[in-house]
Amino acid sequence: MSAPLLVLEDIRKTYATGGGVAVEVLRGVSLTVEAGEFVAIVGSSGSGKSTLMNILGGLDRPTSGSYRVGGRDVSELEGDERAALRRDGFGFVFQHYHLIPGTSAQENVEMPGRYAGLPAALRESRAAALLGRLGLGERRHHRPNQLSGGQQQRVSIARALMNGAPVILADEPTGALDSASGAEVVALLRELAAEGRTIVLITHDRKVAEAADRVVEMRDGRIVSDSATDGGRRSRPAAPVSAAATAEHHTPASVWTSAGEAFTAALRSLGANGFRTALTLLGIVIGVASVIALLAIGEGAKRAVMARVGALGVNLVYVLAGSGDPRLPTTPLTEADGEAILRLPNVESVMPYLDMPVMVRYGNIDHRTSGLATSASLPLTHRWPVAAGSFFTTADERAGAAVAVLGHNVAKRLFPNGESPLGRHVQVNNIPFQVTGVMGQKGDLTGSQDTDDWVFVPLSTGVQRLVGKPDLQLILVSVHTVGRIAETRDAIGALMTKRHGQEDFQIRDVTARIRTATETQDTMTLLLGSAAVVTLLVGGIGVMNIMLVSVTERTREIGIRMAAGARTADIERQFLMEAALVAGLGGLVGVALGLASGALVGLFVMPVLFTATAIAGAVTSAVVTGLVFGLIPARRAARLDPVAALSSE
Ligand code: ADP
Ligand code: MG
C-alpha cells in the first residue's frame, strides 16, 4: 500500500509576538489525509485553521513536527522546492478570492500555468475549458471587479485547478459569499471530490463542513475531534485523478513568455498610475533627451570644425613668416627656403605663398580681388584640380611669363556670358596677363576668405610686376605620409632654424588643429555625458522609487503568485522586467524628445548630427539604469514571505 497523501505529525507553530512573547498557535497537530478524501477542518475563528492550511499547502513551515506529502518529508524544504510543491501539488482557494486585480478571469486562471511552464496554447485552452465548466465561459474576459463574489470564487477555483493539482486547499471559500453562492461553491467542491481530487475545506461553519466526508474539529491549536477516528467517516472510494489533471512537468516559462507577461503587467501598472509614472520617469526622459540632443549638437559642431579644418588639407604643413612677436628681428621667408624644405624626407611638394590685393579687368568689367603669386605646384599641394585649360608651368615661372589662372568666381565675374576665358588677356593692376586656366570650385576654405575668388600668377611674375618684394608670407608644404607629419614638421623646424639662425617663423599643421578641435569637442562631450549620467542616476532613483511603491502596492499579488507556485526568480524577473520596461519607455520618450529638440536646434541654431550609436547608447543606458535600480525592489518582492504577502492589505 502506498503512503497516505498528507501526513502531519505533532505539528507545532509558534509566533513570536512583540515584546518577546511567543504564542503557540498550533499545539501538536497530527493528521493524516488519504488521497481522494474530502476533509473539512472546522473550528472557531483563531483556532489555527488557516495556520494549518498554510503549512499543508507549503506556504508556511511548522516550528516543529514533521509533514510528509506522498511519503516525502517537506517540512524542511526551502525556497524553490517549496514553490514547486505549491505549483504541482496544491491549488488554493481563499476566502477573499485573491484574484489579481486588473487582469481578466482568463488571465487569472492561466497564471499558475505560466509558472508551470505550460505552452501558451495549452494554457489558454485549458483555462477556457475550466472557466466554461464552472459556468463562466461568457465572462472569461471580465475583470475581477466586473464579477460577483460567487463568480470570483469560481474563477479562483478554476485557477486552483489549472495545474491539475491533486489537492485543493480551500480556506473559508464561502466566508465572503451569500448562502446561495456559498452553496454553489460547496457543490463544486463536492463535484471535484467526486472526481477523485483530495479536498481540504476549512470553515468555521458546521453546516458547510457537513458537505465533507470527514470533519476534523480544531480548538485552540489542537484537533479535538475527527469523524474518521470517531467512526463517523463516510468512506468513498478514491478515484484516480483524471489524466489531464495530474501534475505535468514542463520546463519553466521561456524568457520571452515572461517578458510578454512582464510587459503586460508593466503596461497595466503604468496605465493605472500614468501620471505618477510620467512624473517619476521625467529624470530618465530628460537624461536620455539631453544625451541625444547634446551629443547631436556636439557631433554637428565637431563635423563643421573638421570639415573646415580638413578642407585646409590634412597633408599640409604651414610655415609662416615671423615669430609672432613684432619686437624680434625677422629674416624673410624665401623661395630658397622652400627649395631646401623640398629636399627633406616625406615632403611631397612645396608651394610659396605671396598674396596681394589686385584689380582685375576684362573689357569693361572691373573686379577687386586677391592675387596669389605662387608656384606651379599649387594644384598638387592643395589637391585642387584645374577645371579648364591648365595651370601655369615651371617654365612660365622661370620665364616670369605674364600668365594667370582664374579662380572659379573670378572667371564668372569677368566672363558673365559663358565665354571661355582661356587664351584671353585680362588686366591685373593694368598689366595684361594671358589666362591659361580656370580653377575648379573649391568652396570656402578658411571661413574668412573666398578661395574661389583668387587670381593666380607665377611667383617670379608676381614679385617682379605686382609686388616688387620677394618676401613670402608663407610656405605650404604637402607631405607624402600624413601619419609622419609631426616628424616632418620637426624636421622643417630644425632646417629653418638652421637656415635663419633663429626661430623667426611659425609652423602649423592641420592635424594639430584637428587634434585640438577634437580634444575640445571630446571634453565637451565628456562634460555633457557626465551631466547626462547624473540625470540618468536621478532617473534611476525615480525608477527604484516607483518600483518600491509598486512592490508595496502589489504585495498581495506577489503572495498570490507565490501561492500559485512562482519561484523567487519568477517574481524577481517580473519586477526587473517591469523596471527595465518602465525605464526603456522613459528612454524612448527621451529619444523622441531628444530628436525633436535636436532637430529644432538644427533648423534654427547650428548644425546637428544624430548618430545611431548615441541613440542606441542612450536607450541602453536607460534600460540598464532600470535594471540596476530595479534590482533592489525586485529582490524585495522576491523575498517576501508568502503568508505575510497574502495577508497584506
Ligand atoms: P483561524 O484561521 O482558525 O481563524 P489562524 O490560523 O488565522 O486562525 O490564527 C490562529 C492564531 O494565530 C490567531 O490567534 C492569530 O492571531 C495568530 N496568528 C496568525 N498569524 C500570526 C502571525 N503572523 N503572527 C502572530 N500571530 C498570528
Ligand atoms: Mg482563518
XYZ file of C-alpha atoms and ligand atoms in Angstrom:
677
model
C 0.000 0.000 0.000
C 1.331 3.444 -0.837
C 1.909 6.100 1.800
C -1.021 8.329 2.746
C -1.104 11.564 0.768
C -0.695 14.103 3.576
C 0.714 13.207 6.957
C 1.148 15.766 9.745
C 2.827 14.586 12.920
C 2.927 16.645 16.065
C 2.983 19.927 14.155
C 3.625 22.975 16.262
C 3.682 26.589 15.175
C 4.812 29.369 17.429
C 4.670 33.047 16.567
C 6.941 35.464 18.298
C 4.795 38.476 19.079
C 6.017 41.887 20.101
C 7.703 42.093 23.490
C 9.327 38.684 23.207
C 6.137 36.792 23.976
C 5.778 33.599 21.978
C 2.305 32.441 21.073
C 1.805 28.779 20.241
C -0.883 28.699 17.589
C -0.640 25.007 16.698
C -0.007 22.751 19.647
C 0.844 19.338 18.309
C -1.425 18.652 15.390
C -1.327 15.162 13.923
C -3.489 14.490 10.903
C -3.466 12.038 8.026
C -5.336 12.716 4.803
C -5.646 9.951 2.230
C -5.739 10.639 -1.477
C -9.270 11.347 -2.631
C -10.607 12.360 0.767
C -12.882 15.353 1.208
C -11.974 16.676 4.645
C -13.454 19.681 6.388
C -11.494 21.365 9.139
C -13.881 23.239 11.325
C -13.274 25.465 14.294
C -13.965 28.872 15.634
C -12.041 31.894 14.493
C -8.491 31.961 15.815
C -8.319 28.218 16.422
C -5.399 27.883 13.996
C -7.133 26.570 10.859
C -5.509 28.985 8.416
C -2.126 28.434 10.002
C -2.625 24.709 9.499
C -3.690 25.201 5.913
C -0.662 27.358 5.136
C 1.548 24.589 6.440
C -0.370 21.951 4.470
C -0.013 23.963 1.277
C 3.678 24.683 1.692
C 3.126 28.399 2.152
C 4.463 28.236 5.685
C 6.699 25.980 7.734
C 5.955 24.444 11.115
C 8.141 25.374 14.052
C 8.440 21.677 14.837
C 6.937 18.381 13.797
C 7.060 16.519 10.547
C 4.998 16.919 7.406
C 5.116 14.369 4.622
C 3.488 14.671 1.237
C 3.209 11.328 -0.543
C 5.811 9.955 1.865
C 8.292 12.766 1.263
C 9.259 14.974 4.180
C 8.597 18.559 3.151
C 8.796 20.385 6.467
C 12.393 21.365 5.820
C 12.003 22.344 2.164
C 13.277 25.757 1.161
C 12.505 28.359 -1.454
C 12.061 26.964 -4.912
C 11.416 23.382 -3.777
C 8.594 24.726 -1.701
C 7.399 26.720 -4.725
C 7.439 23.533 -6.804
C 5.366 21.774 -4.145
C 2.771 24.540 -4.276
C 2.851 24.659 -8.047
C 2.337 20.976 -8.707
C 0.761 19.716 -5.536
C -1.795 22.212 -4.345
C -4.494 24.512 -5.568
C -5.502 27.274 -3.196
C -8.911 28.831 -2.780
C -9.105 31.770 -0.398
C -11.910 33.485 1.409
C -11.373 36.720 -0.467
C -10.725 35.003 -3.826
C -7.356 36.712 -4.194
C -7.660 37.321 -7.905
C -5.114 39.653 -9.446
C -6.931 42.921 -9.994
C -6.933 44.460 -13.437
C -6.443 41.165 -15.269
C -9.203 39.118 -16.854
C -10.667 35.924 -15.415
C -8.909 34.043 -18.199
C -5.505 35.540 -17.313
C -6.044 34.811 -13.639
C -6.758 31.190 -14.370
C -3.803 30.905 -16.754
C -1.366 32.396 -14.263
C -0.313 29.177 -12.442
C 0.168 27.561 -15.848
C 2.812 30.139 -16.673
C 4.854 29.186 -13.660
C 4.421 25.513 -14.541
C 5.769 26.303 -18.000
C 2.661 25.206 -19.902
C 2.806 26.243 -23.547
C 0.602 29.261 -24.245
C -1.896 27.425 -26.441
C -2.441 24.647 -23.900
C -2.704 27.173 -21.090
C -5.278 29.172 -22.954
C -7.435 26.239 -23.934
C -7.256 24.662 -20.500
C -8.186 27.903 -18.730
C -11.048 28.450 -21.144
C -12.276 24.899 -20.607
C -12.113 25.260 -16.815
C -13.965 28.545 -16.878
C -16.539 27.079 -19.228
C -17.034 24.134 -16.948
C -17.557 26.443 -13.959
C -20.194 28.367 -15.906
C -18.008 31.388 -16.614
C -17.402 30.833 -20.304
C -19.179 34.059 -21.145
C -17.277 36.029 -18.581
C -13.768 34.903 -19.460
C -12.679 38.383 -20.331
C -14.271 40.123 -17.381
C -12.061 41.586 -14.735
C -12.500 40.583 -11.090
C -14.292 43.840 -10.250
C -16.800 43.085 -13.006
C -17.736 39.772 -11.403
C -19.908 38.908 -8.409
C -18.348 37.332 -5.321
C -19.602 33.884 -6.261
C -18.242 34.258 -9.782
C -14.889 35.444 -8.485
C -14.701 32.444 -6.187
C -15.410 30.159 -9.144
C -12.609 31.851 -11.074
C -10.293 31.204 -8.143
C -11.365 27.527 -8.092
C -10.612 27.313 -11.816
C -7.208 28.807 -11.065
C -6.634 26.211 -8.319
C -7.377 23.502 -10.889
C -5.177 24.984 -13.595
C -2.056 22.935 -12.933
C -4.047 19.827 -12.206
C -3.129 19.872 -8.529
C -4.264 16.672 -6.798
C -5.099 18.595 -3.607
C -7.408 21.616 -3.301
C -6.986 23.659 -0.136
C -9.930 25.955 0.420
C -9.741 28.394 3.330
C -13.229 29.692 4.174
C -14.233 29.648 0.492
C -17.809 30.550 1.369
C -16.918 33.065 4.047
C -17.497 36.130 1.902
C -20.436 34.771 -0.091
C -24.184 34.863 0.312
C -25.716 31.495 1.155
C -26.772 30.668 -2.413
C -23.329 31.369 -3.902
C -21.742 29.624 -0.930
C -23.833 26.527 -1.605
C -22.782 26.588 -5.266
C -19.115 26.684 -4.288
C -19.538 23.807 -1.847
C -21.389 21.808 -4.514
C -18.500 22.462 -6.854
C -16.012 21.184 -4.290
C -18.135 18.063 -3.847
C -18.079 17.534 -7.569
C -14.285 17.810 -7.611
C -14.087 15.379 -4.714
C -16.303 13.000 -6.631
C -13.778 13.114 -9.466
C -11.182 11.857 -7.056
C -9.486 15.059 -6.050
C -8.404 15.495 -2.457
C -10.165 18.454 -0.861
C -9.346 20.139 2.401
C -12.111 22.591 3.208
C -11.552 24.983 6.058
C -14.546 26.650 7.605
C -15.874 27.984 10.852
C -19.370 26.967 9.733
C -20.508 23.481 10.809
C -23.247 23.384 8.192
C -20.701 23.990 5.441
C -18.437 21.350 6.976
C -21.205 18.783 6.677
C -20.689 18.676 2.938
C -17.398 16.873 3.554
C -16.932 13.143 4.052
C -14.836 13.719 7.105
C -14.930 16.538 9.638
C -11.956 17.472 11.767
C -12.599 19.927 14.558
C -9.969 22.258 15.922
C -9.893 24.252 19.082
C -7.023 26.379 20.364
C -4.457 24.852 18.081
C -5.420 21.250 18.725
C -7.570 18.716 16.948
C -10.391 17.924 19.326
C -12.423 15.562 17.184
C -12.119 13.740 13.881
C -15.096 11.924 12.361
C -12.688 9.451 10.749
C -11.362 8.222 14.093
C -14.720 8.785 15.797
C -16.211 6.258 13.400
C -18.294 8.769 11.532
C -16.329 8.648 8.365
C -18.369 8.291 5.239
C -15.974 6.363 3.159
C -15.922 6.835 -0.557
C -13.599 5.060 -2.933
C -10.741 7.250 -4.028
C -10.941 7.583 -7.772
C -7.749 8.401 -9.602
C -7.390 11.983 -10.605
C -8.054 12.372 -14.312
C -5.067 12.288 -16.581
C -5.239 15.901 -17.657
C -5.265 16.929 -14.060
C -2.170 15.109 -12.884
C 0.749 17.390 -12.392
C 2.688 17.678 -15.593
C 6.273 18.707 -15.729
C 7.217 21.358 -18.149
C 10.235 23.496 -18.473
C 9.914 26.903 -16.805
C 8.347 29.579 -18.954
C 10.761 30.957 -21.540
C 12.312 34.349 -21.091
C 10.123 35.663 -23.895
C 6.946 34.375 -22.356
C 7.841 36.000 -19.067
C 8.895 39.129 -20.925
C 5.486 39.201 -22.560
C 3.748 38.873 -19.229
C 6.013 41.398 -17.569
C 5.300 43.759 -20.430
C 1.544 43.460 -19.968
C 1.931 43.779 -16.219
C 4.145 46.824 -16.656
C 1.689 48.439 -19.035
C -1.112 47.715 -16.613
C 0.629 49.325 -13.676
C 1.728 52.204 -15.906
C -1.817 52.674 -17.136
C -3.190 52.573 -13.622
C -0.771 55.238 -12.437
C 0.030 57.078 -15.629
C 0.600 60.480 -14.129
C 2.709 59.232 -11.261
C 4.799 57.154 -13.634
C 5.245 60.064 -16.019
C 6.485 62.276 -13.211
C 8.860 59.629 -11.924
C 10.219 58.950 -15.379
C 10.985 62.586 -16.024
C 14.569 62.032 -14.877
C 15.147 59.293 -17.434
C 13.303 61.171 -20.151
C 15.323 64.332 -19.607
C 18.554 62.364 -19.203
C 18.118 60.491 -22.455
C 16.765 63.504 -24.327
C 19.706 65.642 -23.250
C 22.252 62.969 -24.146
C 20.799 62.705 -27.627
C 20.288 66.405 -28.266
C 23.605 67.496 -26.771
C 25.600 64.780 -28.480
C 23.943 65.686 -31.786
C 24.914 69.310 -31.267
C 28.422 68.290 -30.254
C 28.807 65.986 -33.237
C 27.410 68.648 -35.549
C 29.892 71.209 -34.270
C 32.703 68.703 -34.496
C 31.856 67.834 -38.058
C 31.668 71.506 -39.020
C 35.071 72.163 -37.489
C 36.544 69.057 -39.073
C 35.142 69.966 -42.460
C 36.566 73.435 -42.253
C 39.919 72.320 -40.933
C 40.036 69.293 -43.202
C 39.449 71.479 -46.257
C 42.669 73.274 -45.447
C 44.386 69.977 -46.097
C 45.361 67.355 -43.592
C 48.513 66.738 -45.579
C 49.762 70.303 -45.241
C 52.361 71.958 -43.071
C 52.267 75.756 -42.986
C 55.478 77.672 -42.496
C 54.605 81.269 -41.627
C 56.947 84.213 -41.757
C 57.625 85.998 -38.489
C 57.808 84.615 -34.963
C 54.585 86.323 -33.985
C 56.493 88.730 -31.771
C 56.899 92.071 -33.604
C 59.843 93.127 -31.405
C 62.050 90.320 -32.676
C 64.013 90.772 -35.910
C 62.905 88.520 -38.723
C 64.538 87.140 -41.825
C 62.100 86.982 -44.720
C 60.853 83.641 -45.978
C 62.220 82.997 -49.424
C 61.797 80.651 -52.316
C 65.208 79.221 -51.387
C 63.766 78.197 -48.003
C 61.073 76.311 -49.902
C 63.592 74.574 -52.139
C 65.552 73.444 -49.074
C 62.396 72.116 -47.451
C 61.526 70.204 -50.619
C 64.649 68.101 -50.128
C 63.530 66.867 -46.702
C 62.171 63.350 -46.418
C 58.378 62.852 -46.644
C 57.994 66.229 -48.330
C 55.906 65.908 -51.462
C 55.695 69.467 -52.699
C 56.376 72.989 -51.599
C 54.281 75.977 -52.547
C 55.367 79.587 -51.958
C 52.613 81.962 -50.982
C 52.581 85.674 -51.539
C 49.249 87.396 -51.779
C 48.284 90.957 -52.597
C 45.129 92.891 -53.387
C 44.652 93.287 -57.111
C 42.266 94.841 -59.559
C 41.425 92.599 -62.496
C 39.682 93.865 -65.573
C 38.295 92.281 -68.695
C 36.587 94.505 -71.186
C 34.617 96.950 -69.150
C 34.232 94.716 -66.096
C 36.366 95.592 -63.054
C 36.816 93.187 -60.182
C 38.669 93.920 -56.987
C 40.064 90.725 -55.514
C 43.161 88.922 -54.227
C 46.119 87.857 -56.278
C 48.311 84.987 -55.250
C 51.847 84.658 -56.501
C 52.802 81.022 -56.161
C 54.405 78.068 -57.926
C 53.188 75.519 -60.436
C 52.810 73.059 -57.587
C 49.569 74.631 -56.265
C 47.170 72.054 -57.797
C 49.257 69.240 -56.285
C 49.907 70.834 -52.915
C 46.283 71.829 -52.429
C 44.796 68.794 -54.202
C 42.940 71.343 -56.222
C 42.289 70.434 -59.847
C 42.095 72.870 -62.729
C 38.641 72.916 -64.323
C 39.540 74.316 -67.748
C 42.858 74.844 -69.518
C 45.904 74.199 -67.384
C 47.820 75.681 -64.513
C 50.910 77.719 -65.373
C 54.086 75.705 -65.586
C 57.535 75.759 -64.018
C 58.751 77.114 -67.361
C 56.299 80.034 -67.089
C 57.645 80.629 -63.615
C 61.247 80.602 -64.740
C 60.462 82.905 -67.640
C 58.410 85.278 -65.500
C 55.608 84.885 -68.036
C 52.585 87.132 -67.752
C 50.127 84.292 -67.404
C 47.300 83.918 -64.885
C 44.899 81.268 -63.698
C 41.491 82.497 -62.624
C 39.525 81.300 -59.645
C 36.067 79.952 -60.406
C 34.273 83.075 -59.230
C 36.682 85.497 -60.875
C 36.094 83.750 -64.200
C 32.364 84.014 -63.702
C 32.584 87.699 -62.850
C 34.755 88.682 -65.770
C 33.134 86.398 -68.316
C 29.482 86.514 -67.372
C 28.218 85.374 -70.765
C 29.848 81.983 -70.570
C 32.587 82.963 -72.998
C 35.753 80.913 -72.399
C 38.470 82.933 -70.625
C 41.215 80.618 -71.935
C 43.769 82.470 -74.027
C 42.168 85.836 -73.285
C 44.127 88.679 -71.818
C 42.895 90.135 -68.541
C 44.374 93.224 -66.918
C 45.812 92.645 -63.464
C 46.636 96.017 -61.947
C 46.607 97.302 -65.544
C 49.170 94.745 -66.701
C 47.911 92.265 -69.300
C 48.064 88.595 -68.277
C 47.057 85.732 -70.520
C 44.623 83.284 -68.937
C 45.888 79.693 -69.125
C 43.321 78.028 -66.883
C 40.327 78.292 -64.619
C 40.368 76.528 -61.264
C 37.700 74.134 -60.127
C 35.334 75.284 -57.447
C 36.820 74.706 -54.048
C 34.412 76.421 -51.729
C 35.013 78.364 -48.598
C 38.247 77.064 -47.102
C 39.004 79.300 -44.226
C 35.644 80.740 -43.468
C 37.068 84.220 -43.881
C 38.277 84.279 -47.429
C 36.547 83.086 -50.541
C 39.020 80.655 -52.056
C 37.305 80.727 -55.397
C 37.875 84.463 -55.665
C 41.571 84.412 -56.446
C 43.836 85.162 -59.390
C 46.954 83.004 -59.506
C 50.167 84.167 -61.128
C 53.691 82.712 -61.190
C 55.746 83.792 -58.181
C 58.503 85.427 -60.253
C 55.964 87.361 -62.332
C 54.038 88.429 -59.243
C 57.216 89.574 -57.480
C 58.506 91.497 -60.476
C 55.308 93.082 -61.721
C 52.838 93.219 -58.900
C 54.627 93.326 -55.523
C 58.218 94.204 -56.020
C 59.455 92.327 -52.935
C 60.260 88.591 -52.910
C 59.309 88.090 -49.249
C 56.871 85.203 -48.868
C 54.105 85.286 -46.326
C 54.151 81.572 -46.003
C 55.302 78.341 -47.489
C 52.877 75.468 -47.807
C 54.387 72.023 -47.619
C 52.475 68.897 -48.539
C 53.674 65.563 -47.216
C 53.510 62.045 -48.606
C 52.549 60.260 -45.406
C 50.155 62.140 -43.142
C 50.976 59.741 -40.286
C 54.513 61.088 -40.222
C 53.522 64.753 -40.395
C 54.727 65.605 -36.880
C 58.172 64.255 -37.709
C 58.282 66.246 -40.930
C 57.164 69.322 -39.096
C 60.022 68.975 -36.626
C 62.470 68.437 -39.477
C 61.243 71.601 -41.203
C 61.570 73.486 -37.927
C 65.137 72.308 -37.441
C 66.073 73.123 -41.028
C 64.537 76.593 -40.897
C 66.170 77.396 -37.569
C 69.496 76.396 -39.042
C 68.940 78.466 -42.198
C 67.698 81.555 -40.369
C 69.917 81.222 -37.300
C 66.834 81.789 -35.132
C 63.242 80.822 -34.776
C 61.697 83.684 -36.695
C 58.909 81.619 -38.222
C 55.955 79.594 -37.099
C 54.957 76.141 -38.187
C 51.414 74.849 -38.129
C 49.734 71.784 -39.417
C 46.150 70.844 -39.725
C 46.385 67.599 -37.773
C 47.415 69.615 -34.750
C 44.401 71.848 -35.278
C 42.169 68.845 -35.777
C 43.544 67.327 -32.627
C 42.869 70.500 -30.678
C 39.396 70.793 -32.147
C 38.685 67.137 -31.421
C 40.024 67.404 -27.907
C 37.843 70.418 -27.234
C 34.847 68.587 -28.606
C 35.678 65.463 -26.644
C 35.949 67.449 -23.449
C 32.567 68.978 -24.239
C 31.104 65.560 -24.960
C 32.529 64.213 -21.712
C 31.057 67.102 -19.748
C 27.686 66.715 -21.407
C 27.931 62.970 -20.931
C 28.579 63.254 -17.209
C 25.690 65.670 -16.832
C 23.517 63.118 -18.588
C 24.798 60.314 -16.369
C 23.851 62.319 -13.303
C 20.387 62.874 -14.773
C 20.108 59.163 -15.513
C 21.128 58.372 -11.939
C 18.404 60.650 -10.686
C 16.077 58.931 -13.137
C 17.210 55.555 -11.845
C 16.367 56.571 -8.310
C 12.957 57.559 -9.653
C 12.565 54.097 -11.149
C 13.627 52.484 -7.900
C 11.135 54.616 -6.044
C 8.249 53.775 -8.337
C 9.144 50.085 -8.254
C 9.318 50.059 -4.454
C 5.888 51.664 -4.379
C 4.702 49.116 -6.893
C 6.029 46.225 -4.804
C 4.317 47.598 -1.722
C 1.068 48.120 -3.546
C 1.185 44.723 -5.098
C 2.369 42.731 -2.109
C -0.825 40.693 -2.111
C -0.456 39.980 -5.809
C 3.051 38.715 -5.120
C 1.635 36.446 -2.408
C -0.968 35.132 -4.841
C 1.694 34.384 -7.426
C 3.807 32.628 -4.827
C 0.826 30.512 -3.785
C 0.411 29.605 -7.448
C 3.983 28.333 -7.445
C 6.032 31.275 -8.693
C 9.712 30.812 -7.970
C 11.854 33.513 -6.412
C 13.389 34.039 -9.842
C 9.943 34.396 -11.478
C 8.966 37.206 -9.136
C 12.355 38.852 -9.345
C 12.344 38.692 -13.126
C 8.862 40.119 -13.348
C 9.754 43.187 -11.347
C 13.136 43.566 -13.013
C 11.494 43.480 -16.398
C 8.944 45.958 -15.288
C 11.697 48.268 -14.121
C 13.591 47.829 -17.374
C 10.453 48.344 -19.425
C 9.433 51.400 -17.485
C 12.926 52.840 -17.886
C 13.054 51.767 -21.533
C 9.770 53.511 -22.146
C 11.199 56.604 -20.495
C 14.210 56.132 -22.766
C 12.033 56.015 -25.881
C 10.144 59.126 -24.873
C 13.537 60.674 -24.168
C 14.744 59.706 -27.652
C 11.687 61.310 -29.216
C 12.193 64.445 -27.172
C 15.935 64.481 -27.869
C 15.412 64.047 -31.605
C 12.771 66.735 -31.666
C 14.789 69.278 -29.724
C 17.967 68.415 -31.613
C 16.132 68.840 -34.899
C 14.847 72.235 -33.757
C 18.367 73.323 -32.879
C 19.493 72.011 -36.259
C 16.817 74.030 -38.015
C 17.319 77.303 -36.253
C 20.625 77.453 -34.408
C 23.507 75.298 -35.581
C 24.216 72.107 -37.465
C 23.494 68.882 -35.588
C 24.434 65.299 -36.328
C 22.452 62.413 -34.833
C 24.391 59.213 -34.509
C 22.783 55.812 -34.150
C 25.403 54.944 -31.532
C 24.340 57.862 -29.351
C 20.665 56.940 -29.634
C 21.217 53.233 -29.008
C 23.591 54.090 -26.179
C 21.078 56.392 -24.533
C 18.263 53.838 -24.691
C 20.572 51.094 -23.475
C 21.706 53.218 -20.543
C 18.079 53.883 -19.684
C 17.237 50.176 -19.712
C 20.398 49.321 -17.783
C 19.550 52.049 -15.277
C 16.124 50.454 -14.912
C 17.666 47.037 -14.358
C 20.224 48.277 -11.866
C 17.791 50.352 -9.882
C 15.057 47.759 -10.246
C 17.220 45.144 -8.603
C 16.572 46.186 -5.024
C 12.767 46.393 -5.402
C 12.731 43.098 -7.327
C 14.784 41.386 -4.616
C 12.498 42.786 -2.016
C 9.470 41.437 -3.858
C 11.024 38.012 -4.373
C 11.982 37.654 -0.724
C 8.547 38.356 0.654
C 7.102 35.689 2.871
C 4.117 34.178 1.021
C 1.840 34.089 4.062
C 2.651 37.640 5.076
C 2.269 38.803 1.478
C -1.109 37.122 1.117
C -2.454 38.640 4.297
C -1.286 42.142 3.425
C -3.896 44.748 2.694
P -8.202 30.734 12.026
O -7.894 30.618 10.598
O -8.633 29.481 12.627
O -9.123 31.840 12.303
P -5.459 31.474 12.255
O -4.667 30.260 11.913
O -5.570 32.520 11.206
O -6.853 31.073 12.791
O -4.806 32.137 13.527
C -4.609 31.437 14.698
C -3.975 32.348 15.727
O -2.667 32.669 15.322
C -4.731 33.648 15.914
O -4.791 33.924 17.275
C -3.863 34.650 15.204
O -3.942 35.883 15.861
C -2.493 34.058 15.346
N -1.642 34.397 14.252
C -1.824 34.066 12.966
N -0.826 34.529 12.199
C 0.034 35.183 13.032
C 1.267 35.881 12.874
N 1.843 36.002 11.674
N 1.849 36.406 13.948
C 1.287 36.271 15.166
N 0.143 35.631 15.389
C -0.502 35.087 14.359
Mg -8.596 31.650 9.024
